Amino acid sequence: FDVDSVRNFSIIAHIDHGKSTLADRLLEITGVISKEKKNAQVLDKLPVERQRGITVKAQTASMFYEKDGKKYLINLIDTPGHVDFSYEVSRSLAACQGTVLLVDAAQGIQAQTVANFYLAFSQGLKVIPVLNKVDLPGAEPERVEKQMHTAFEFEQNRFLRISAKSGSNVEQVLEKVVDEIPHPIGNRDLPLRSLLFDSWYDTYAGVICLISIVDGSIKKGDKIMSAHTGVKYEVSQVGIMSPGMKKTQALYAGQVGYFVCNMKSISEAYIGDTFHLVKQPVSPFEGFKQPKPMVFAGLFPSDSNDFEKLQDAINQLTLNDSSVTVNKETSNALGQGWRLGFLGTLHMDVFRQRLEEEYDVSVIISHPTVPYKVTLTNGTEQLVKSPADFPDKVKLGYNIEKISEPYYYRGSLNSHTYIDESRVIISARLPSSEIVTDFYDKLKSHSSGFASLDYEDSGYETADLVKMEVLLNNEPVDALAAVMHRSRVETNGRDIAKRLKDLIKR
Ligand code: GDP
Ligand code: MG
């Protein structure tokens, strides 16, 4: 396939707007999966993804499609929809030239519709708006088109209206992808220059690297090198995902596919790294922002005999999710455990659920905290990820200059934007400690489920933070300690005391 008959695209949408369903239909139309099997949501492979209906790991599939007598190789890169995983969205988008922005015609624009649109737009991708679920009785396609016009300046009356569920008009999505998304630019005669955008560990094959070939080609036997680490490898297999691994002779400029080499651990696979031939170095890509953990929690086995088993399970899970940080932690009350860092609370929930379901260990997870910054009078800064490490009151004012907490925001500060007479985008700056607790649940219940939320990092701000300790028989219990704003101590303290009174025997 020449570059001009290749298309690399992804589907982006708010959660539940139908990405996975549309992906299934596209794979059926192109014969990658059979219609008979009714194998719902092929690209969502983890049990937790099927159960919760969310996509955690991005997955890629290649398909072939013929239009006007010409054959096209179309690479679909599925992306997760939740904010906690937005780093997976941007890395997937880097391998694409365009995206299909899917919007539920009944629900209209939601928080992640906006966030994902700007991610794609800022990367200069062609965005094709598509209205899904037009079969629903509550669908209001005209109204949603108007919202899309107001919010993103899409031209009205040119939107594709589909039902991913029934398959109606879905083939037109492929036609638009072929007609409107530019083909990748690349030269297969140049030396290999490829971008690593995803990787995972497979028990049989080892580390699998997903790459986008920008220039040149790659085949079995090639001696390649990572621009980031300088480590050399020999390629043992290349191929495409369709939907499973399918060996091919080679991968050429413009294509997306995988390679397997003698890489031992996934920690050698840096997302955003450039791979080239050992003998022909090239200029590396800019690379990606490393995802930063924003929520920390202590994790302990319910039964201390399960410690080893849990250690193995954590090792296995972090093999495929390098965004989780792991440090040992010991608690007087709960024994030996770990302090884990996650991208958000959903990320944390998904991790806990996978431990319990895929590895059959029961765990205790402590109340999540955000990373606090403690500035000492000598100017040095410390990141506090656990109440146990929070400076105690004796030290305060002695060598501590200030304590600050992280904030989240979206868009410009404290603004209101009306996108139609019944929908408004509100941007605000909030301490992230508020968001990681029950902010999302409260927002959903106060708005009867209509409001949606998205957030991004907005730096640190000084605050009057204290560590609240809870004492049982005059002994502080480390597992119950928490860092909070001074104004919260009394209500939170009374609340815990009340609950402990009922829980603990006299
Ligand atoms: P994702 O979170 O964006 O991947 O969304 P899914 O593909 O998992 O779809 C979420 C839900 O919407 C599922 O229950 C689908 O069956 C349903 N759904 C998807 N597309 C349509 C559609 O065109 N019409 C209707 N009525 N339901 C749909
Ligand atoms: Mg999905």
XYZ file of C-alpha atoms and ligand atoms in Angstrom:
535
model
C 0.000 0.000 0.000
C 1.308 3.417 -1.006
C 0.952 6.172 1.545
C -1.850 7.783 -0.447
C -4.084 4.741 0.077
C -3.568 4.641 3.850
C -5.820 6.374 6.410
C -5.051 6.532 10.122
C -7.931 7.727 12.304
C -9.485 7.402 15.723
C -12.963 7.767 17.120
C -13.301 10.237 19.977
C -16.385 10.810 22.097
C -17.785 11.303 25.562
C -18.142 8.031 27.466
C -21.135 5.912 26.323
C -21.696 7.896 23.142
C -20.995 4.733 21.105
C -17.286 4.541 20.141
C -16.906 0.829 20.757
C -20.201 -0.007 19.064
C -19.210 2.008 15.991
C -15.769 0.345 15.951
C -17.468 -3.085 15.938
C -19.729 -2.086 13.012
C -16.746 -0.785 10.991
C -14.824 -4.021 11.603
C -17.891 -6.011 10.501
C -18.407 -4.010 7.308
C -14.775 -4.570 6.346
C -14.917 -8.274 7.247
C -12.345 -8.146 10.054
C -14.891 -9.720 12.391
C -17.950 -11.728 11.455
C -21.471 -10.416 11.968
C -22.720 -13.814 13.158
C -20.516 -13.997 16.219
C -22.181 -10.947 17.751
C -18.991 -10.533 19.675
C -19.932 -7.271 21.317
C -17.203 -4.669 21.599
C -14.236 -6.503 20.195
C -11.785 -3.760 21.029
C -12.640 -3.710 24.745
C -10.575 -6.667 25.885
C -10.284 -6.442 29.668
C -13.139 -7.930 31.733
C -13.353 -4.670 33.688
C -13.875 -2.817 30.402
C -16.749 -5.084 29.390
C -18.364 -4.805 32.800
C -18.095 -1.081 33.235
C -18.511 -0.379 29.550
C -15.425 1.801 29.526
C -12.292 1.512 27.473
C -9.096 1.608 29.516
C -6.334 0.596 27.117
C -6.371 2.032 23.640
C -6.590 -0.688 20.981
C -5.821 -0.554 17.319
C -7.219 -2.462 14.351
C -6.410 -2.384 10.655
C -9.022 -2.966 7.950
C -9.236 -2.970 4.179
C -11.900 -1.026 2.300
C -12.583 -0.560 -1.391
C -13.955 2.706 -2.725
C -14.362 3.639 -6.430
C -12.222 0.666 -7.439
C -9.334 1.620 -5.177
C -8.256 -0.402 -2.152
C -7.497 1.408 1.103
C -5.751 0.309 4.273
C -7.599 1.979 7.143
C -6.140 1.941 10.630
C -8.607 2.578 13.437
C -7.137 3.556 16.763
C -9.666 3.209 19.574
C -9.244 5.655 22.465
C -10.497 5.642 26.058
C -13.227 8.173 26.840
C -12.622 9.035 30.480
C -10.559 12.015 31.682
C -8.316 9.851 33.828
C -7.036 8.258 30.660
C -6.650 11.371 28.527
C -2.904 10.741 28.188
C -3.871 7.573 26.294
C -6.034 9.702 24.018
C -3.239 12.112 23.112
C -0.717 9.361 22.466
C -3.190 7.575 20.179
C -3.967 10.810 18.346
C -0.297 11.326 17.554
C -0.490 8.332 15.207
C -3.538 9.716 13.337
C -4.220 12.326 10.672
C -7.904 12.644 11.532
C -10.676 11.685 13.932
C -14.382 10.955 13.960
C -15.995 13.005 16.729
C -19.026 11.000 17.801
C -21.869 12.726 19.671
C -24.954 11.077 21.127
C -27.879 12.783 19.352
C -30.021 12.529 22.485
C -27.456 13.682 25.067
C -25.697 16.318 22.998
C -22.315 17.836 23.852
C -20.789 16.600 27.123
C -17.590 17.479 28.988
C -15.387 14.941 27.218
C -16.812 15.899 23.818
C -15.289 19.315 24.456
C -12.022 18.023 25.960
C -11.446 15.482 23.170
C -12.322 17.975 20.441
C -9.651 20.375 21.706
C -7.077 17.583 22.035
C -7.607 16.625 18.380
C -7.883 20.228 17.177
C -4.679 21.291 18.934
C -2.835 18.436 17.229
C -3.979 19.759 13.851
C -6.161 16.761 12.998
C -9.092 16.757 10.585
C -12.240 16.324 12.705
C -15.331 14.690 11.178
C -18.432 15.291 13.338
C -20.914 12.385 13.426
C -24.236 12.194 15.271
C -24.903 8.749 16.729
C -27.993 7.070 18.215
C -30.389 8.861 15.864
C -32.661 5.810 16.306
C -33.432 6.822 19.899
C -36.884 8.367 20.438
C -35.225 11.205 22.392
C -32.748 12.037 19.612
C -32.684 15.722 18.624
C -30.155 15.864 15.774
C -31.034 19.473 14.711
C -30.480 20.779 18.184
C -27.179 18.918 18.662
C -25.949 20.182 15.280
C -26.632 23.706 16.483
C -24.653 23.050 19.697
C -21.735 21.698 17.664
C -21.862 24.789 15.485
C -21.886 27.159 18.476
C -19.207 25.325 20.433
C -16.788 24.311 17.657
C -17.865 26.315 14.560
C -18.720 23.207 12.530
C -20.782 24.018 9.474
C -24.421 23.106 10.057
C -26.516 20.618 8.020
C -23.516 18.624 6.880
C -23.369 16.140 9.742
C -23.553 12.432 9.174
C -26.435 10.930 11.180
C -25.942 7.298 12.102
C -27.068 4.519 14.367
C -24.018 2.509 15.363
C -26.358 0.005 16.969
C -28.440 -0.821 13.882
C -25.636 -0.038 11.438
C -27.671 2.570 9.579
C -25.470 5.007 7.569
C -22.343 3.535 9.176
C -20.685 2.728 5.843
C -20.744 6.460 5.065
C -18.355 6.954 7.988
C -15.740 4.891 6.108
C -16.404 6.865 2.921
C -15.882 10.151 4.764
C -12.710 8.832 6.383
C -11.333 7.983 2.927
C -12.473 11.264 1.328
C -11.812 13.801 4.076
C -8.930 12.574 6.207
C -5.563 13.307 4.628
C -3.256 10.373 3.975
C -0.067 10.240 6.044
C 2.973 11.906 4.550
C 6.071 9.755 4.507
C 8.721 8.322 2.287
C 9.395 4.601 2.361
C 12.783 5.075 0.679
C 14.149 7.113 3.589
C 15.732 5.422 6.635
C 13.294 4.077 9.265
C 11.781 6.743 11.539
C 8.977 5.353 13.719
C 7.000 6.542 16.730
C 6.176 4.202 19.612
C 2.649 5.072 20.787
C 1.521 2.049 22.815
C 2.945 -1.134 24.249
C 1.839 -4.069 26.327
C 3.152 -7.319 27.714
C 1.977 -10.599 26.242
C 2.739 -13.796 28.160
C 3.697 -15.673 24.993
C 5.275 -13.052 22.762
C 6.778 -10.709 25.379
C 6.719 -6.938 24.923
C 4.616 -5.819 21.949
C 5.313 -2.314 20.636
C 2.735 -0.437 18.559
C 4.380 1.968 16.171
C 3.486 4.456 13.528
C 5.999 4.316 10.655
C 6.629 7.877 9.556
C 9.444 7.139 7.084
C 11.143 4.010 5.802
C 10.140 0.447 6.617
C 10.717 -2.247 9.231
C 10.954 -6.016 8.842
C 12.071 -9.146 10.666
C 15.838 -9.228 11.269
C 16.251 -5.427 11.282
C 18.654 -4.105 13.919
C 16.899 -1.170 15.536
C 17.666 1.288 18.301
C 15.711 3.445 20.736
C 16.583 7.139 20.372
C 15.693 7.677 24.043
C 17.757 4.934 25.701
C 20.263 4.054 22.975
C 19.521 0.359 23.535
C 19.746 -1.864 20.440
C 17.316 -4.639 19.542
C 16.735 -7.189 16.794
C 13.225 -7.345 15.331
C 11.766 -10.869 15.461
C 8.293 -10.148 14.064
C 6.264 -7.331 12.527
C 2.582 -7.171 11.659
C -0.761 -5.435 11.914
C -3.577 -5.695 14.473
C -6.633 -7.064 12.648
C -8.118 -7.393 15.279
C -5.479 -9.762 16.753
C -1.783 -9.834 15.815
C -1.306 -10.756 12.129
C 2.254 -11.216 10.857
C 3.266 -9.329 7.721
C 6.506 -9.241 5.699
C 7.192 -5.619 6.568
C 5.598 -2.340 7.639
C 6.022 0.729 5.443
C 5.868 4.513 5.810
C 2.342 5.664 6.681
C 1.344 2.366 8.307
C 0.531 1.538 11.877
C 1.446 -1.869 13.276
C 3.410 -3.801 15.847
C 6.887 -5.169 16.247
C 8.273 -7.743 18.638
C 11.973 -7.737 19.518
C 14.244 -8.948 22.305
C 12.930 -6.284 24.709
C 12.746 -7.778 28.208
C 10.510 -5.389 30.097
C 7.801 -2.908 29.186
C 9.726 -0.283 31.156
C 12.099 -0.125 28.166
C 9.210 0.937 25.923
C 8.894 4.697 26.374
C 5.690 6.028 24.876
C 6.690 8.754 22.419
C 10.126 7.233 21.773
C 11.618 7.121 18.273
C 12.946 3.831 16.836
C 15.394 3.832 13.936
C 17.903 1.477 12.328
C 21.147 1.136 14.293
C 23.174 2.177 11.252
C 20.935 5.087 10.221
C 20.128 7.462 13.096
C 17.312 10.008 12.496
C 16.088 13.097 14.337
C 13.823 11.947 17.192
C 10.176 13.015 17.738
C 9.414 15.509 20.450
C 7.977 12.834 22.695
C 5.032 12.944 25.074
C 4.357 14.411 28.456
C 4.779 11.612 30.990
C 1.473 11.046 32.800
C 1.646 12.390 36.353
C -0.106 10.555 39.181
C -2.599 12.895 40.873
C -4.191 10.580 43.433
C -2.349 8.489 46.017
C -3.735 5.734 48.189
C -2.412 3.059 50.515
C -3.110 -0.515 49.442
C -2.974 -3.434 51.887
C -3.939 -7.113 51.685
C -7.116 -7.886 53.714
C -5.336 -11.019 54.863
C -1.631 -10.454 55.563
C -0.891 -13.986 54.266
C -1.778 -12.648 50.824
C 1.126 -10.178 50.789
C 3.277 -12.148 48.295
C 0.333 -12.914 46.066
C -0.633 -9.235 46.016
C 2.954 -8.220 45.257
C 2.924 -10.512 42.209
C -0.455 -9.176 41.100
C 0.721 -5.555 41.370
C 3.869 -6.419 39.396
C 1.787 -8.053 36.674
C -0.705 -5.186 36.393
C 1.939 -2.468 36.342
C 3.718 -4.375 33.554
C 0.907 -3.137 31.348
C 0.203 0.191 33.022
C 3.368 2.165 33.599
C 1.324 5.194 34.740
C 0.784 3.594 38.180
C 3.586 4.428 40.647
C 4.421 1.939 43.402
C 6.232 2.479 46.743
C 6.322 0.239 49.819
C 4.460 1.518 52.889
C 4.019 0.126 56.393
C 1.073 0.943 58.605
C 0.832 0.089 62.307
C -2.797 -0.823 61.856
C -2.752 -2.534 58.460
C 0.764 -3.961 58.267
C 2.908 -4.065 55.148
C 1.517 -2.607 51.968
C 2.115 -0.087 49.212
C 1.441 3.535 48.395
C 0.205 3.674 44.833
C -0.156 6.720 42.590
C -2.974 6.915 40.043
C -4.094 9.344 37.344
C -7.503 9.763 38.977
C -10.084 7.992 41.110
C -11.577 5.968 38.249
C -8.087 4.786 37.373
C -7.713 3.726 41.029
C -11.077 1.905 41.065
C -10.274 0.074 37.860
C -6.901 -1.025 39.276
C -8.483 -2.307 42.498
C -11.191 -4.148 40.596
C -8.614 -5.800 38.336
C -6.581 -6.949 41.364
C -9.636 -8.534 42.932
C -11.065 -10.067 39.787
C -8.074 -11.086 37.726
C -5.853 -12.112 40.655
C -8.416 -13.097 43.263
C -6.954 -11.103 46.180
C -9.030 -9.002 48.526
C -7.543 -5.586 49.327
C -8.033 -2.625 51.642
C -7.503 0.711 49.953
C -7.116 3.860 52.035
C -8.839 7.185 51.468
C -7.234 8.821 48.408
C -5.044 11.882 48.870
C -3.530 14.341 46.429
C 0.200 15.197 46.361
C 0.886 18.161 48.685
C 3.961 20.342 48.354
C 5.853 21.349 51.494
C 8.336 24.215 51.058
C 11.047 24.408 53.720
C 12.600 27.694 54.892
C 15.816 26.736 53.106
C 13.888 26.769 49.819
C 13.745 23.014 49.184
C 10.454 21.399 48.229
C 9.045 18.047 49.290
C 6.144 16.172 47.689
C 3.968 14.573 50.367
C 1.997 11.610 49.058
C 0.828 10.129 52.349
C -0.567 11.577 55.612
C 2.241 9.636 57.326
C 4.829 11.884 55.675
C 2.998 15.117 56.454
C 5.085 17.292 58.819
C 3.636 17.206 62.324
C 2.548 20.333 64.153
C 5.709 20.573 66.240
C 7.739 21.131 63.113
C 5.306 23.643 61.624
C 6.638 27.182 61.793
C 10.032 25.790 62.674
C 11.538 25.039 59.266
C 8.443 25.041 57.123
C 7.804 28.020 54.893
C 4.463 26.962 53.379
C 2.289 24.074 52.310
C 0.461 24.087 48.994
C -2.064 21.874 47.247
C -2.687 21.055 43.566
C -5.555 22.639 41.606
C -7.553 21.565 38.592
C -9.291 23.649 36.006
C -10.591 23.633 32.481
C -10.572 26.450 29.953
C -10.362 30.023 31.154
C -10.939 30.781 34.804
C -14.432 31.080 36.215
C -16.166 31.582 32.886
C -19.643 30.742 31.622
C -20.279 29.900 27.959
C -23.795 29.177 26.759
C -23.848 26.684 23.897
C -27.638 26.773 23.645
C -30.585 27.931 25.748
C -30.365 24.894 28.029
C -26.677 24.094 28.236
C -23.755 25.970 29.722
C -20.019 25.281 30.042
C -18.715 26.467 33.418
C -14.961 26.685 33.980
C -13.576 26.999 37.466
C -10.423 26.471 39.445
C -10.777 23.976 42.290
C -8.453 22.196 44.701
C -7.946 18.701 43.294
C -8.528 17.243 46.765
C -12.197 18.260 46.346
C -12.466 16.453 43.007
C -10.903 13.193 44.179
C -13.387 12.797 47.006
C -17.086 12.950 46.186
C -17.332 16.012 43.946
C -18.249 13.993 40.862
C -20.987 12.040 42.669
C -22.448 15.236 44.121
C -22.363 16.978 40.756
C -24.199 14.053 39.174
C -26.857 13.872 41.879
C -27.485 17.652 42.099
C -27.901 17.823 38.331
C -29.944 14.598 38.114
C -27.180 13.101 36.007
C -27.134 15.894 33.407
C -23.844 17.561 34.303
C -20.520 16.116 33.204
C -17.009 16.957 34.315
C -13.548 17.190 32.882
C -10.382 18.572 34.443
C -6.721 19.308 33.911
C -3.746 20.198 36.030
C -3.558 23.877 37.047
C -0.537 24.097 39.321
C -0.246 24.524 43.078
C -1.604 27.081 45.544
C -0.715 27.789 49.177
C -3.391 26.679 51.638
C -3.931 26.289 55.370
C -3.531 22.537 55.434
C -3.292 20.349 58.490
C -3.026 16.682 59.290
C -5.974 15.344 61.257
C -5.125 12.424 63.483
C -7.643 10.102 65.074
C -6.762 8.650 68.465
C -8.110 5.405 69.894
C -7.409 5.051 73.626
C -5.057 8.036 73.283
C -3.062 6.255 70.545
C -3.005 7.827 67.060
C -4.118 5.353 64.374
C -2.079 6.009 61.251
C -4.607 4.455 58.895
C -7.222 7.025 59.928
C -5.022 10.109 59.555
C -5.803 12.495 56.709
C -4.572 15.812 55.336
C -7.241 18.499 54.844
C -8.004 22.188 54.949
C -8.184 23.508 58.533
C -11.835 24.490 58.067
C -12.796 20.852 57.432
C -11.220 19.291 60.505
C -14.112 19.698 62.908
C -16.885 18.306 60.665
C -14.740 15.472 59.302
C -13.449 14.630 62.785
C -16.932 14.497 64.297
C -18.132 12.388 61.383
C -15.368 9.805 61.895
C -15.893 9.751 65.676
C -19.596 9.092 65.183
C -18.955 6.203 62.823
C -16.245 4.680 65.004
C -18.557 4.812 67.996
C -20.898 2.410 66.191
C -18.181 0.268 64.613
C -15.919 -0.357 67.582
C -17.010 -2.431 70.551
C -17.063 -0.639 73.846
P -18.386 4.032 24.326
O -18.277 4.237 25.815
O -18.338 5.344 23.602
O -17.433 3.010 23.789
O -19.881 3.514 24.075
P -20.418 2.056 23.714
O -20.122 1.696 22.311
O -19.967 1.108 24.778
O -21.989 2.315 23.800
C -22.636 2.711 24.994
C -24.082 2.230 24.972
O -24.811 2.882 23.942
C -24.213 0.729 24.709
O -25.243 0.223 25.521
C -24.606 0.668 23.232
O -25.366 -0.479 22.925
C -25.432 1.926 23.073
N -25.398 2.442 21.694
C -24.302 2.662 20.920
N -24.675 3.133 19.709
C -26.023 3.209 19.711
C -27.003 3.627 18.732
O -26.703 4.011 17.612
N -28.313 3.593 19.131
C -28.689 3.180 20.371
N -29.987 3.177 20.655
N -27.802 2.769 21.289
C -26.480 2.783 20.982
Mg -15.926 1.906 24.669
